[in-house]
Amino acid sequence: MMKAVFFGTPDFAVPTLKALNDICDVSLVVTREDKKKGRGKKLLPTLVKVEAESMGIEVFQPHSCNTEEALEKLKAQEADLFVVVAYGQILSEAVLAIPKKHIVNVHSSLLPKYRGAAPMQWAILNGDEETGVSLMQVEAGLDSGPVYAMKKTPIGDKNFGDIHDELANFGADLIREFVRDMENDAVKFTEQDHEKATYASKIDEELLTLKAEELTAHEFLQKIRAFSPAPGSRFLFRGEHLKIYDGELSDEKVPAGRFKATKKQLWIGTKDGSVLLKEIQRPGKKRMDVVSYLAGAHLDEEGEV
């Protein structure tokens, strides 16, 4: 059985870790340091750490995996394979040179499209018809290494959560195929077309903000889906910052920058049509359906957003 080291941090990486552990001797899991989260600032482990400990795998949490101490720890594993999934840190060339055979990365886009930090969200934001996962060889450049294989899925009306979970499982599928090909000495990589490369920048507050009068109905809905269920698109409505998690295109006639409400439905007017909102979160409150929100909102039937 081949020996492997796994690098990963969030829940997206967990299915691939599980799959790798089924088919390899995973001697070490490298993940980011525990972080303080929530109102109580409680120190919480990464989800990869939780999973690794449940499987009895040693966990290593260096501040940087590129220090001499970390390099010695990684070399001591004498691993055939390093697998990286959403680890969150750039690996130095010294790290890349350690494994006996390969170091590969599960990246959540169809490379060379959407290299970088937030590929799933940008695929939805840009209205792409499909997205997927690429398993590539890690090299010094950002997501620029040659690709072993891809697995695709249509986007349709899926939100970020749907895509995230589907692609996380795709990563597990691809690592099983890769290890099988390694065992048969049949691994082949294909160089990316670097001229077609695009980059998925990090998500900032401006991207999260919904401005109905500046967006088409389709763009408004894409923003909702791209950031649902986390972190949630922001929307200033009647002096209150709401998060919007679900909605649908509507034929209801509502002027741009205005709303229309009944006891059970709430529409927002955009540049070219309206969106029917379905799930909302008020500041400091839990997510709720729009019917529950309207019961306590005391809105006029129509008005400015």
PDB file of C-alpha atoms in Angstrom:
ATOM      1  CA  MET A   1       0.000   0.000   0.000  1.00  0.00           C
ATOM      2  CA  MET A   2       1.342   3.420  -0.955  1.00  0.00           C
ATOM      3  CA  LYS A   3       2.167   5.926   1.727  1.00  0.00           C
ATOM      4  CA  ALA A   4       0.556   9.376   1.557  1.00  0.00           C
ATOM      5  CA  VAL A   5       0.467  12.731   3.321  1.00  0.00           C
ATOM      6  CA  PHE A   6      -2.701  14.821   3.106  1.00  0.00           C
ATOM      7  CA  PHE A   7      -2.900  18.634   3.214  1.00  0.00           C
ATOM      8  CA  GLY A   8      -6.337  20.196   3.738  1.00  0.00           C
ATOM      9  CA  THR A   9      -8.402  22.431   5.979  1.00  0.00           C
ATOM     10  CA  PRO A  10     -12.185  22.919   5.362  1.00  0.00           C
ATOM     11  CA  ASP A  11     -15.089  20.506   4.912  1.00  0.00           C
ATOM     12  CA  PHE A  12     -14.537  20.496   1.129  1.00  0.00           C
ATOM     13  CA  ALA A  13     -11.369  18.455   1.719  1.00  0.00           C
ATOM     14  CA  VAL A  14     -12.937  15.791   3.948  1.00  0.00           C
ATOM     15  CA  PRO A  15     -14.355  13.428   1.257  1.00  0.00           C
ATOM     16  CA  THR A  16     -10.968  13.262  -0.476  1.00  0.00           C
ATOM     17  CA  LEU A  17      -9.225  12.553   2.834  1.00  0.00           C
ATOM     18  CA  LYS A  18     -11.657   9.704   3.523  1.00  0.00           C
ATOM     19  CA  ALA A  19     -11.138   8.236   0.057  1.00  0.00           C
ATOM     20  CA  LEU A  20      -7.345   8.523   0.312  1.00  0.00           C
ATOM     21  CA  ASN A  21      -7.337   6.825   3.696  1.00  0.00           C
ATOM     22  CA  ASP A  22      -9.280   3.899   2.240  1.00  0.00           C
ATOM     23  CA  ILE A  23      -6.686   3.204  -0.443  1.00  0.00           C
ATOM     24  CA  CYS A  24      -3.385   4.480   0.994  1.00  0.00           C
ATOM     25  CA  ASP A  25      -1.476   4.496   4.237  1.00  0.00           C
ATOM     26  CA  VAL A  26      -2.041   8.127   5.258  1.00  0.00           C
ATOM     27  CA  SER A  27       0.691   8.669   7.823  1.00  0.00           C
ATOM     28  CA  LEU A  28       0.151  12.388   8.391  1.00  0.00           C
ATOM     29  CA  VAL A  29      -2.515  15.050   7.887  1.00  0.00           C
ATOM     30  CA  VAL A  30      -1.304  18.647   7.607  1.00  0.00           C
ATOM     31  CA  THR A  31      -3.902  21.309   8.337  1.00  0.00           C
ATOM     32  CA  ARG A  32      -4.096  24.934   9.434  1.00  0.00           C
ATOM     33  CA  GLU A  33      -3.897  25.996  13.061  1.00  0.00           C
ATOM     34  CA  ASP A  34      -7.001  26.020  15.267  1.00  0.00           C
ATOM     35  CA  LYS A  35      -8.817  29.366  15.135  1.00  0.00           C
ATOM     36  CA  LYS A  36     -11.003  31.344  17.495  1.00  0.00           C
ATOM     37  CA  LYS A  37     -14.540  31.562  16.157  1.00  0.00           C
ATOM     38  CA  GLY A  38     -17.998  32.689  17.214  1.00  0.00           C
ATOM     39  CA  ARG A  39     -19.102  35.188  19.827  1.00  0.00           C
ATOM     40  CA  GLY A  40     -17.261  33.387  22.598  1.00  0.00           C
ATOM     41  CA  LYS A  41     -14.045  33.247  20.533  1.00  0.00           C
ATOM     42  CA  LYS A  42     -13.697  29.566  21.308  1.00  0.00           C
ATOM     43  CA  LEU A  43     -10.644  27.886  19.818  1.00  0.00           C
ATOM     44  CA  LEU A  44     -11.944  25.427  17.217  1.00  0.00           C
ATOM     45  CA  PRO A  45     -10.124  22.788  15.148  1.00  0.00           C
ATOM     46  CA  THR A  46     -10.359  22.604  11.375  1.00  0.00           C
ATOM     47  CA  LEU A  47     -12.876  20.097  10.037  1.00  0.00           C
ATOM     48  CA  VAL A  48     -10.037  18.123   8.443  1.00  0.00           C
ATOM     49  CA  LYS A  49      -8.369  17.849  11.854  1.00  0.00           C
ATOM     50  CA  VAL A  50     -11.591  16.542  13.394  1.00  0.00           C
ATOM     51  CA  GLU A  51     -11.919  13.902  10.674  1.00  0.00           C
ATOM     52  CA  ALA A  52      -8.248  12.892  10.808  1.00  0.00           C
ATOM     53  CA  GLU A  53      -8.338  12.425  14.578  1.00  0.00           C
ATOM     54  CA  SER A  54     -11.493  10.320  14.271  1.00  0.00           C
ATOM     55  CA  MET A  55      -9.548   8.039  11.898  1.00  0.00           C
ATOM     56  CA  GLY A  56      -6.527   7.864  14.191  1.00  0.00           C
ATOM     57  CA  ILE A  57      -4.196   9.742  11.837  1.00  0.00           C
ATOM     58  CA  GLU A  58      -1.469  12.002  13.226  1.00  0.00           C
ATOM     59  CA  VAL A  59      -2.256  15.696  12.703  1.00  0.00           C
ATOM     60  CA  PHE A  60       0.407  18.338  12.076  1.00  0.00           C
ATOM     61  CA  GLN A  61      -0.523  22.056  12.329  1.00  0.00           C
ATOM     62  CA  PRO A  62       2.499  24.213  11.570  1.00  0.00           C
ATOM     63  CA  HIS A  63       2.136  27.976  11.288  1.00  0.00           C
ATOM     64  CA  SER A  64       3.984  27.498   7.999  1.00  0.00           C
ATOM     65  CA  CYS A  65       4.634  24.195   6.279  1.00  0.00           C
ATOM     66  CA  ASN A  66       7.702  25.734   4.624  1.00  0.00           C
ATOM     67  CA  THR A  67       9.900  26.037   7.729  1.00  0.00           C
ATOM     68  CA  GLU A  68      12.900  23.780   8.284  1.00  0.00           C
ATOM     69  CA  GLU A  69      11.062  22.043  11.133  1.00  0.00           C
ATOM     70  CA  ALA A  70       8.055  21.347   8.903  1.00  0.00           C
ATOM     71  CA  LEU A  71      10.248  20.162   6.031  1.00  0.00           C
ATOM     72  CA  GLU A  72      11.986  17.657   8.292  1.00  0.00           C
ATOM     73  CA  LYS A  73       8.621  16.391   9.536  1.00  0.00           C
ATOM     74  CA  LEU A  74       7.381  15.916   5.969  1.00  0.00           C
ATOM     75  CA  LYS A  75      10.592  14.233   4.792  1.00  0.00           C
ATOM     76  CA  ALA A  76      10.408  11.797   7.699  1.00  0.00           C
ATOM     77  CA  GLN A  77       7.137  10.404   6.335  1.00  0.00           C
ATOM     78  CA  GLU A  78       8.940   8.961   3.281  1.00  0.00           C
ATOM     79  CA  ALA A  79       5.653   9.304   1.391  1.00  0.00           C
ATOM     80  CA  ASP A  80       5.010   8.303  -2.203  1.00  0.00           C
ATOM     81  CA  LEU A  81       2.220  10.840  -2.602  1.00  0.00           C
ATOM     82  CA  PHE A  82       1.195  14.242  -1.258  1.00  0.00           C
ATOM     83  CA  VAL A  83      -2.457  15.221  -1.797  1.00  0.00           C
ATOM     84  CA  VAL A  84      -3.552  18.851  -1.347  1.00  0.00           C
ATOM     85  CA  VAL A  85      -7.184  19.983  -1.089  1.00  0.00           C
ATOM     86  CA  ALA A  86      -8.027  23.551  -0.044  1.00  0.00           C
ATOM     87  CA  TYR A  87      -5.108  23.667   2.388  1.00  0.00           C
ATOM     88  CA  GLY A  88      -4.908  27.457   2.303  1.00  0.00           C
ATOM     89  CA  GLN A  89      -1.158  27.969   2.118  1.00  0.00           C
ATOM     90  CA  ILE A  90       1.346  28.149  -0.732  1.00  0.00           C
ATOM     91  CA  LEU A  91       3.805  25.252  -0.708  1.00  0.00           C
ATOM     92  CA  SER A  92       7.462  26.025  -1.358  1.00  0.00           C
ATOM     93  CA  GLU A  93       9.507  24.219  -3.991  1.00  0.00           C
ATOM     94  CA  ALA A  94      11.290  22.476  -1.135  1.00  0.00           C
ATOM     95  CA  VAL A  95       7.973  20.903  -0.084  1.00  0.00           C
ATOM     96  CA  LEU A  96       7.072  20.029  -3.696  1.00  0.00           C
ATOM     97  CA  ALA A  97      10.308  18.064  -4.026  1.00  0.00           C
ATOM     98  CA  ILE A  98       9.684  15.776  -1.035  1.00  0.00           C
ATOM     99  CA  PRO A  99       7.256  13.024  -2.172  1.00  0.00           C
ATOM    100  CA  LYS A 100       8.832  10.075  -3.985  1.00  0.00           C
ATOM    101  CA  LYS A 101       6.325  10.084  -6.861  1.00  0.00           C
ATOM    102  CA  HIS A 102       3.694  12.830  -7.050  1.00  0.00           C
ATOM    103  CA  ILE A 103       2.134  15.825  -5.356  1.00  0.00           C
ATOM    104  CA  VAL A 104      -1.361  16.577  -6.634  1.00  0.00           C
ATOM    105  CA  ASN A 105      -4.117  19.058  -5.886  1.00  0.00           C
ATOM    106  CA  VAL A 106      -7.906  18.820  -6.113  1.00  0.00           C
ATOM    107  CA  HIS A 107      -9.054  22.188  -7.489  1.00  0.00           C
ATOM    108  CA  SER A 108     -12.743  23.092  -7.772  1.00  0.00           C
ATOM    109  CA  SER A 109     -12.838  24.384 -11.350  1.00  0.00           C
ATOM    110  CA  LEU A 110     -12.321  23.224 -14.913  1.00  0.00           C
ATOM    111  CA  LEU A 111      -8.759  24.440 -15.365  1.00  0.00           C
ATOM    112  CA  PRO A 112      -7.338  26.657 -16.742  1.00  0.00           C
ATOM    113  CA  LYS A 113     -10.554  28.534 -15.939  1.00  0.00           C
ATOM    114  CA  TYR A 114     -10.852  30.028 -12.451  1.00  0.00           C
ATOM    115  CA  ARG A 115      -7.455  29.501 -10.919  1.00  0.00           C
ATOM    116  CA  GLY A 116      -7.295  30.928  -7.414  1.00  0.00           C
ATOM    117  CA  ALA A 117      -9.413  31.383  -4.330  1.00  0.00           C
ATOM    118  CA  ALA A 118     -13.152  31.213  -5.125  1.00  0.00           C
ATOM    119  CA  PRO A 119     -13.772  29.238  -8.319  1.00  0.00           C
ATOM    120  CA  MET A 120     -17.154  27.766  -7.403  1.00  0.00           C
ATOM    121  CA  GLN A 121     -18.665  31.134  -6.555  1.00  0.00           C
ATOM    122  CA  TRP A 122     -17.348  32.784  -9.718  1.00  0.00           C
ATOM    123  CA  ALA A 123     -18.683  30.015 -11.939  1.00  0.00           C
ATOM    124  CA  ILE A 124     -22.178  30.732 -10.577  1.00  0.00           C
ATOM    125  CA  LEU A 125     -21.732  34.524 -10.635  1.00  0.00           C
ATOM    126  CA  ASN A 126     -20.693  34.457 -14.276  1.00  0.00           C
ATOM    127  CA  GLY A 127     -23.601  32.279 -15.324  1.00  0.00           C
ATOM    128  CA  ASP A 128     -21.459  29.355 -16.520  1.00  0.00           C
ATOM    129  CA  GLU A 129     -23.360  26.350 -17.809  1.00  0.00           C
ATOM    130  CA  GLU A 130     -21.049  23.864 -16.079  1.00  0.00           C
ATOM    131  CA  THR A 131     -18.301  23.557 -13.515  1.00  0.00           C
ATOM    132  CA  GLY A 132     -16.281  20.735 -12.049  1.00  0.00           C
ATOM    133  CA  VAL A 133     -13.103  19.511 -10.424  1.00  0.00           C
ATOM    134  CA  SER A 134      -9.572  19.216 -11.794  1.00  0.00           C
ATOM    135  CA  LEU A 135      -6.915  16.938 -10.338  1.00  0.00           C
ATOM    136  CA  MET A 136      -3.575  18.489 -11.234  1.00  0.00           C
ATOM    137  CA  GLN A 137       0.096  18.199 -10.472  1.00  0.00           C
ATOM    138  CA  VAL A 138       1.229  20.880  -8.035  1.00  0.00           C
ATOM    139  CA  GLU A 139       4.010  23.173  -9.196  1.00  0.00           C
ATOM    140  CA  ALA A 140       5.335  26.590  -8.217  1.00  0.00           C
ATOM    141  CA  GLY A 141       2.689  28.574 -10.145  1.00  0.00           C
ATOM    142  CA  LEU A 142      -0.867  29.224  -8.921  1.00  0.00           C
ATOM    143  CA  ASP A 143      -3.021  26.267 -10.045  1.00  0.00           C
ATOM    144  CA  SER A 144      -0.953  26.109 -13.229  1.00  0.00           C
ATOM    145  CA  GLY A 145       0.260  22.513 -13.151  1.00  0.00           C
ATOM    146  CA  PRO A 146      -0.599  19.876 -15.749  1.00  0.00           C
ATOM    147  CA  VAL A 147      -3.961  18.165 -15.284  1.00  0.00           C
ATOM    148  CA  TYR A 148      -4.527  14.446 -14.719  1.00  0.00           C
ATOM    149  CA  ALA A 149      -8.326  14.436 -15.098  1.00  0.00           C
ATOM    150  CA  MET A 150     -11.495  16.515 -14.711  1.00  0.00           C
ATOM    151  CA  LYS A 151     -15.048  15.705 -13.683  1.00  0.00           C
ATOM    152  CA  LYS A 152     -17.893  18.019 -14.770  1.00  0.00           C
ATOM    153  CA  THR A 153     -21.427  18.874 -13.693  1.00  0.00           C
ATOM    154  CA  PRO A 154     -24.092  21.289 -15.011  1.00  0.00           C
ATOM    155  CA  ILE A 155     -24.793  24.297 -12.782  1.00  0.00           C
ATOM    156  CA  GLY A 156     -28.419  25.072 -13.669  1.00  0.00           C
ATOM    157  CA  ASP A 157     -30.163  26.559 -10.629  1.00  0.00           C
ATOM    158  CA  LYS A 158     -27.785  24.999  -8.060  1.00  0.00           C
ATOM    159  CA  ASN A 159     -26.448  27.261  -5.336  1.00  0.00           C
ATOM    160  CA  PHE A 160     -22.953  27.337  -3.850  1.00  0.00           C
ATOM    161  CA  GLY A 161     -23.809  24.725  -1.232  1.00  0.00           C
ATOM    162  CA  ASP A 162     -25.081  22.303  -3.864  1.00  0.00           C
ATOM    163  CA  ILE A 163     -21.990  22.768  -6.042  1.00  0.00           C
ATOM    164  CA  HIS A 164     -19.620  22.613  -3.060  1.00  0.00           C
ATOM    165  CA  ASP A 165     -20.917  19.236  -1.875  1.00  0.00           C
ATOM    166  CA  GLU A 166     -21.043  17.750  -5.366  1.00  0.00           C
ATOM    167  CA  LEU A 167     -17.502  18.816  -6.259  1.00  0.00           C
ATOM    168  CA  ALA A 168     -16.142  17.677  -2.885  1.00  0.00           C
ATOM    169  CA  ASN A 169     -17.337  14.174  -3.720  1.00  0.00           C
ATOM    170  CA  PHE A 170     -15.911  14.479  -7.249  1.00  0.00           C
ATOM    171  CA  GLY A 171     -12.512  15.123  -5.673  1.00  0.00           C
ATOM    172  CA  ALA A 172     -12.779  11.835  -3.796  1.00  0.00           C
ATOM    173  CA  ASP A 173     -13.669  10.034  -7.035  1.00  0.00           C
ATOM    174  CA  LEU A 174     -10.673  11.467  -8.866  1.00  0.00           C
ATOM    175  CA  ILE A 175      -8.163  10.609  -6.142  1.00  0.00           C
ATOM    176  CA  ARG A 176      -9.330   6.982  -6.230  1.00  0.00           C
ATOM    177  CA  GLU A 177      -8.755   6.904  -9.993  1.00  0.00           C
ATOM    178  CA  PHE A 178      -5.366   8.582  -9.632  1.00  0.00           C
ATOM    179  CA  VAL A 179      -4.057   6.169  -7.015  1.00  0.00           C
ATOM    180  CA  ARG A 180      -5.233   3.224  -9.116  1.00  0.00           C
ATOM    181  CA  ASP A 181      -3.306   4.600 -12.096  1.00  0.00           C
ATOM    182  CA  MET A 182      -0.261   5.197  -9.889  1.00  0.00           C
ATOM    183  CA  GLU A 183      -0.323   1.562  -8.841  1.00  0.00           C
ATOM    184  CA  ASN A 184      -0.484   0.524 -12.503  1.00  0.00           C
ATOM    185  CA  ASP A 185       2.185   3.038 -13.546  1.00  0.00           C
ATOM    186  CA  ALA A 186      -0.376   4.602 -15.886  1.00  0.00           C
ATOM    187  CA  VAL A 187      -0.541   8.242 -14.698  1.00  0.00           C
ATOM    188  CA  LYS A 188      -0.613  10.800 -17.507  1.00  0.00           C
ATOM    189  CA  PHE A 189      -0.808  14.584 -17.227  1.00  0.00           C
ATOM    190  CA  THR A 190      -1.854  17.147 -19.850  1.00  0.00           C
ATOM    191  CA  GLU A 191      -0.427  20.665 -19.874  1.00  0.00           C
ATOM    192  CA  GLN A 192      -2.923  23.492 -19.385  1.00  0.00           C
ATOM    193  CA  ASP A 193      -3.482  26.095 -22.080  1.00  0.00           C
ATOM    194  CA  HIS A 194      -2.085  29.006 -20.071  1.00  0.00           C
ATOM    195  CA  GLU A 195      -3.363  31.590 -22.546  1.00  0.00           C
ATOM    196  CA  LYS A 196      -6.921  30.654 -21.565  1.00  0.00           C
ATOM    197  CA  ALA A 197      -6.301  30.993 -17.840  1.00  0.00           C
ATOM    198  CA  THR A 198      -8.707  33.094 -15.763  1.00  0.00           C
ATOM    199  CA  TYR A 199      -8.567  33.884 -12.054  1.00  0.00           C
ATOM    200  CA  ALA A 200     -11.182  33.680  -9.312  1.00  0.00           C
ATOM    201  CA  SER A 201     -10.490  36.499  -6.860  1.00  0.00           C
ATOM    202  CA  LYS A 202     -11.416  36.344  -3.183  1.00  0.00           C
ATOM    203  CA  ILE A 203     -14.944  37.273  -2.143  1.00  0.00           C
ATOM    204  CA  ASP A 204     -15.238  40.749  -0.623  1.00  0.00           C
ATOM    205  CA  GLU A 205     -18.073  42.810   0.837  1.00  0.00           C
ATOM    206  CA  GLU A 206     -18.752  44.585  -2.446  1.00  0.00           C
ATOM    207  CA  LEU A 207     -19.326  41.275  -4.207  1.00  0.00           C
ATOM    208  CA  LEU A 208     -21.662  40.149  -1.447  1.00  0.00           C
ATOM    209  CA  THR A 209     -23.787  43.315  -1.671  1.00  0.00           C
ATOM    210  CA  LEU A 210     -27.000  43.224  -3.695  1.00  0.00           C
ATOM    211  CA  LYS A 211     -28.028  46.504  -5.341  1.00  0.00           C
ATOM    212  CA  ALA A 212     -31.274  45.787  -7.140  1.00  0.00           C
ATOM    213  CA  GLU A 213     -31.300  48.963  -9.218  1.00  0.00           C
ATOM    214  CA  GLU A 214     -27.846  48.131 -10.655  1.00  0.00           C
ATOM    215  CA  LEU A 215     -28.450  44.461 -11.471  1.00  0.00           C
ATOM    216  CA  THR A 216     -30.620  42.519 -13.872  1.00  0.00           C
ATOM    217  CA  ALA A 217     -33.000  40.019 -12.301  1.00  0.00           C
ATOM    218  CA  HIS A 218     -30.769  37.183 -13.486  1.00  0.00           C
ATOM    219  CA  GLU A 219     -27.640  38.798 -12.007  1.00  0.00           C
ATOM    220  CA  PHE A 220     -29.490  39.426  -8.737  1.00  0.00           C
ATOM    221  CA  LEU A 221     -30.451  35.766  -8.528  1.00  0.00           C
ATOM    222  CA  GLN A 222     -26.949  34.585  -9.472  1.00  0.00           C
ATOM    223  CA  LYS A 223     -25.517  36.589  -6.573  1.00  0.00           C
ATOM    224  CA  ILE A 224     -27.995  34.999  -4.194  1.00  0.00           C
ATOM    225  CA  ARG A 225     -27.074  31.496  -5.356  1.00  0.00           C
ATOM    226  CA  ALA A 226     -23.323  32.123  -5.471  1.00  0.00           C
ATOM    227  CA  PHE A 227     -23.217  32.906  -1.743  1.00  0.00           C
ATOM    228  CA  SER A 228     -25.891  30.588  -0.359  1.00  0.00           C
ATOM    229  CA  PRO A 229     -25.763  29.080   2.214  1.00  0.00           C
ATOM    230  CA  ALA A 230     -22.542  30.904   3.142  1.00  0.00           C
ATOM    231  CA  PRO A 231     -21.702  33.655   3.655  1.00  0.00           C
ATOM    232  CA  GLY A 232     -25.035  34.988   2.327  1.00  0.00           C
ATOM    233  CA  SER A 233     -25.640  37.953   0.007  1.00  0.00           C
ATOM    234  CA  ARG A 234     -26.228  41.264   1.811  1.00  0.00           C
ATOM    235  CA  PHE A 235     -29.157  43.524   1.015  1.00  0.00           C
ATOM    236  CA  LEU A 236     -30.129  46.877   2.524  1.00  0.00           C
ATOM    237  CA  PHE A 237     -33.906  46.781   2.809  1.00  0.00           C
ATOM    238  CA  ARG A 238     -35.985  49.418   4.613  1.00  0.00           C
ATOM    239  CA  GLY A 239     -32.961  50.492   6.668  1.00  0.00           C
ATOM    240  CA  GLU A 240     -32.048  46.963   7.730  1.00  0.00           C
ATOM    241  CA  HIS A 241     -29.258  44.757   6.392  1.00  0.00           C
ATOM    242  CA  LEU A 242     -30.771  41.427   5.402  1.00  0.00           C
ATOM    243  CA  LYS A 243     -29.107  38.295   4.091  1.00  0.00           C
ATOM    244  CA  ILE A 244     -30.872  36.612   1.179  1.00  0.00           C
ATOM    245  CA  TYR A 245     -30.473  32.859   0.683  1.00  0.00           C
ATOM    246  CA  ASP A 246     -33.077  31.894  -1.900  1.00  0.00           C
ATOM    247  CA  GLY A 247     -35.241  33.443  -4.587  1.00  0.00           C
ATOM    248  CA  GLU A 248     -36.563  32.933  -8.094  1.00  0.00           C
ATOM    249  CA  LEU A 249     -37.187  34.938 -11.244  1.00  0.00           C
ATOM    250  CA  SER A 250     -40.695  36.372 -11.470  1.00  0.00           C
ATOM    251  CA  ASP A 251     -43.010  37.975 -14.031  1.00  0.00           C
ATOM    252  CA  GLU A 252     -44.406  40.333 -11.390  1.00  0.00           C
ATOM    253  CA  LYS A 253     -44.156  43.975 -12.497  1.00  0.00           C
ATOM    254  CA  VAL A 254     -42.051  45.884  -9.978  1.00  0.00           C
ATOM    255  CA  PRO A 255     -40.018  49.041 -10.803  1.00  0.00           C
ATOM    256  CA  ALA A 256     -36.244  48.887 -10.309  1.00  0.00           C
ATOM    257  CA  GLY A 257     -35.190  49.674  -6.750  1.00  0.00           C
ATOM    258  CA  ARG A 258     -38.670  49.129  -5.320  1.00  0.00           C
ATOM    259  CA  PHE A 259     -40.489  46.292  -3.588  1.00  0.00           C
ATOM    260  CA  LYS A 260     -43.954  44.811  -3.708  1.00  0.00           C
ATOM    261  CA  ALA A 261     -45.378  42.756  -0.862  1.00  0.00           C
ATOM    262  CA  THR A 262     -48.420  40.703   0.109  1.00  0.00           C
ATOM    263  CA  LYS A 263     -48.907  38.766   3.332  1.00  0.00           C
ATOM    264  CA  LYS A 264     -47.030  35.811   1.868  1.00  0.00           C
ATOM    265  CA  GLN A 265     -44.811  37.118  -0.952  1.00  0.00           C
ATOM    266  CA  LEU A 266     -42.101  39.737  -1.400  1.00  0.00           C
ATOM    267  CA  TRP A 267     -40.749  40.887  -4.758  1.00  0.00           C
ATOM    268  CA  ILE A 268     -37.784  43.155  -5.500  1.00  0.00           C
ATOM    269  CA  GLY A 269     -37.580  45.132  -8.737  1.00  0.00           C
ATOM    270  CA  THR A 270     -34.331  45.061 -10.710  1.00  0.00           C
ATOM    271  CA  LYS A 271     -33.130  46.723 -13.935  1.00  0.00           C
ATOM    272  CA  ASP A 272     -35.118  44.394 -16.159  1.00  0.00           C
ATOM    273  CA  GLY A 273     -37.569  42.422 -14.055  1.00  0.00           C
ATOM    274  CA  SER A 274     -38.283  41.208 -10.558  1.00  0.00           C
ATOM    275  CA  VAL A 275     -37.091  38.532  -8.142  1.00  0.00           C
ATOM    276  CA  LEU A 276     -39.380  36.736  -5.699  1.00  0.00           C
ATOM    277  CA  LEU A 277     -37.505  36.368  -2.404  1.00  0.00           C
ATOM    278  CA  LYS A 278     -37.959  33.093  -0.538  1.00  0.00           C
ATOM    279  CA  GLU A 279     -35.540  32.907   2.409  1.00  0.00           C
ATOM    280  CA  ILE A 280     -34.155  35.750   4.523  1.00  0.00           C
ATOM    281  CA  GLN A 281     -32.101  36.406   7.646  1.00  0.00           C
ATOM    282  CA  ARG A 282     -32.418  39.548   9.753  1.00  0.00           C
ATOM    283  CA  PRO A 283     -29.404  40.808  11.770  1.00  0.00           C
ATOM    284  CA  GLY A 284     -28.886  38.662  14.871  1.00  0.00           C
ATOM    285  CA  LYS A 285     -31.748  36.327  13.916  1.00  0.00           C
ATOM    286  CA  LYS A 286     -32.021  32.860  12.404  1.00  0.00           C
ATOM    287  CA  ARG A 287     -32.785  32.202   8.759  1.00  0.00           C
ATOM    288  CA  MET A 288     -36.491  32.229   7.998  1.00  0.00           C
ATOM    289  CA  ASP A 289     -38.843  31.848   5.080  1.00  0.00           C
ATOM    290  CA  VAL A 290     -40.309  35.040   3.650  1.00  0.00           C
ATOM    291  CA  VAL A 291     -43.791  34.285   5.045  1.00  0.00           C
ATOM    292  CA  SER A 292     -42.354  34.330   8.576  1.00  0.00           C
ATOM    293  CA  TYR A 293     -40.402  37.506   7.830  1.00  0.00           C
ATOM    294  CA  LEU A 294     -43.470  39.307   6.441  1.00  0.00           C
ATOM    295  CA  ALA A 295     -45.551  38.353   9.480  1.00  0.00           C
ATOM    296  CA  GLY A 296     -43.429  40.664  11.598  1.00  0.00           C
ATOM    297  CA  ALA A 297     -42.133  43.186   9.076  1.00  0.00           C
ATOM    298  CA  HIS A 298     -45.286  45.352   8.796  1.00  0.00           C
ATOM    299  CA  LEU A 299     -44.500  46.444   5.246  1.00  0.00           C
ATOM    300  CA  ASP A 300     -46.616  48.607   3.001  1.00  0.00           C
ATOM    301  CA  GLU A 301     -47.814  46.872  -0.167  1.00  0.00           C
ATOM    302  CA  GLU A 302     -45.273  48.827  -2.241  1.00  0.00           C
ATOM    303  CA  GLY A 303     -42.359  51.129  -1.579  1.00  0.00           C
ATOM    304  CA  GLU A 304     -38.698  52.028  -1.982  1.00  0.00           C
ATOM    305  CA  VAL A 305     -36.207  49.265  -1.255  1.00  0.00           C
TER     306      VAL A 305
END
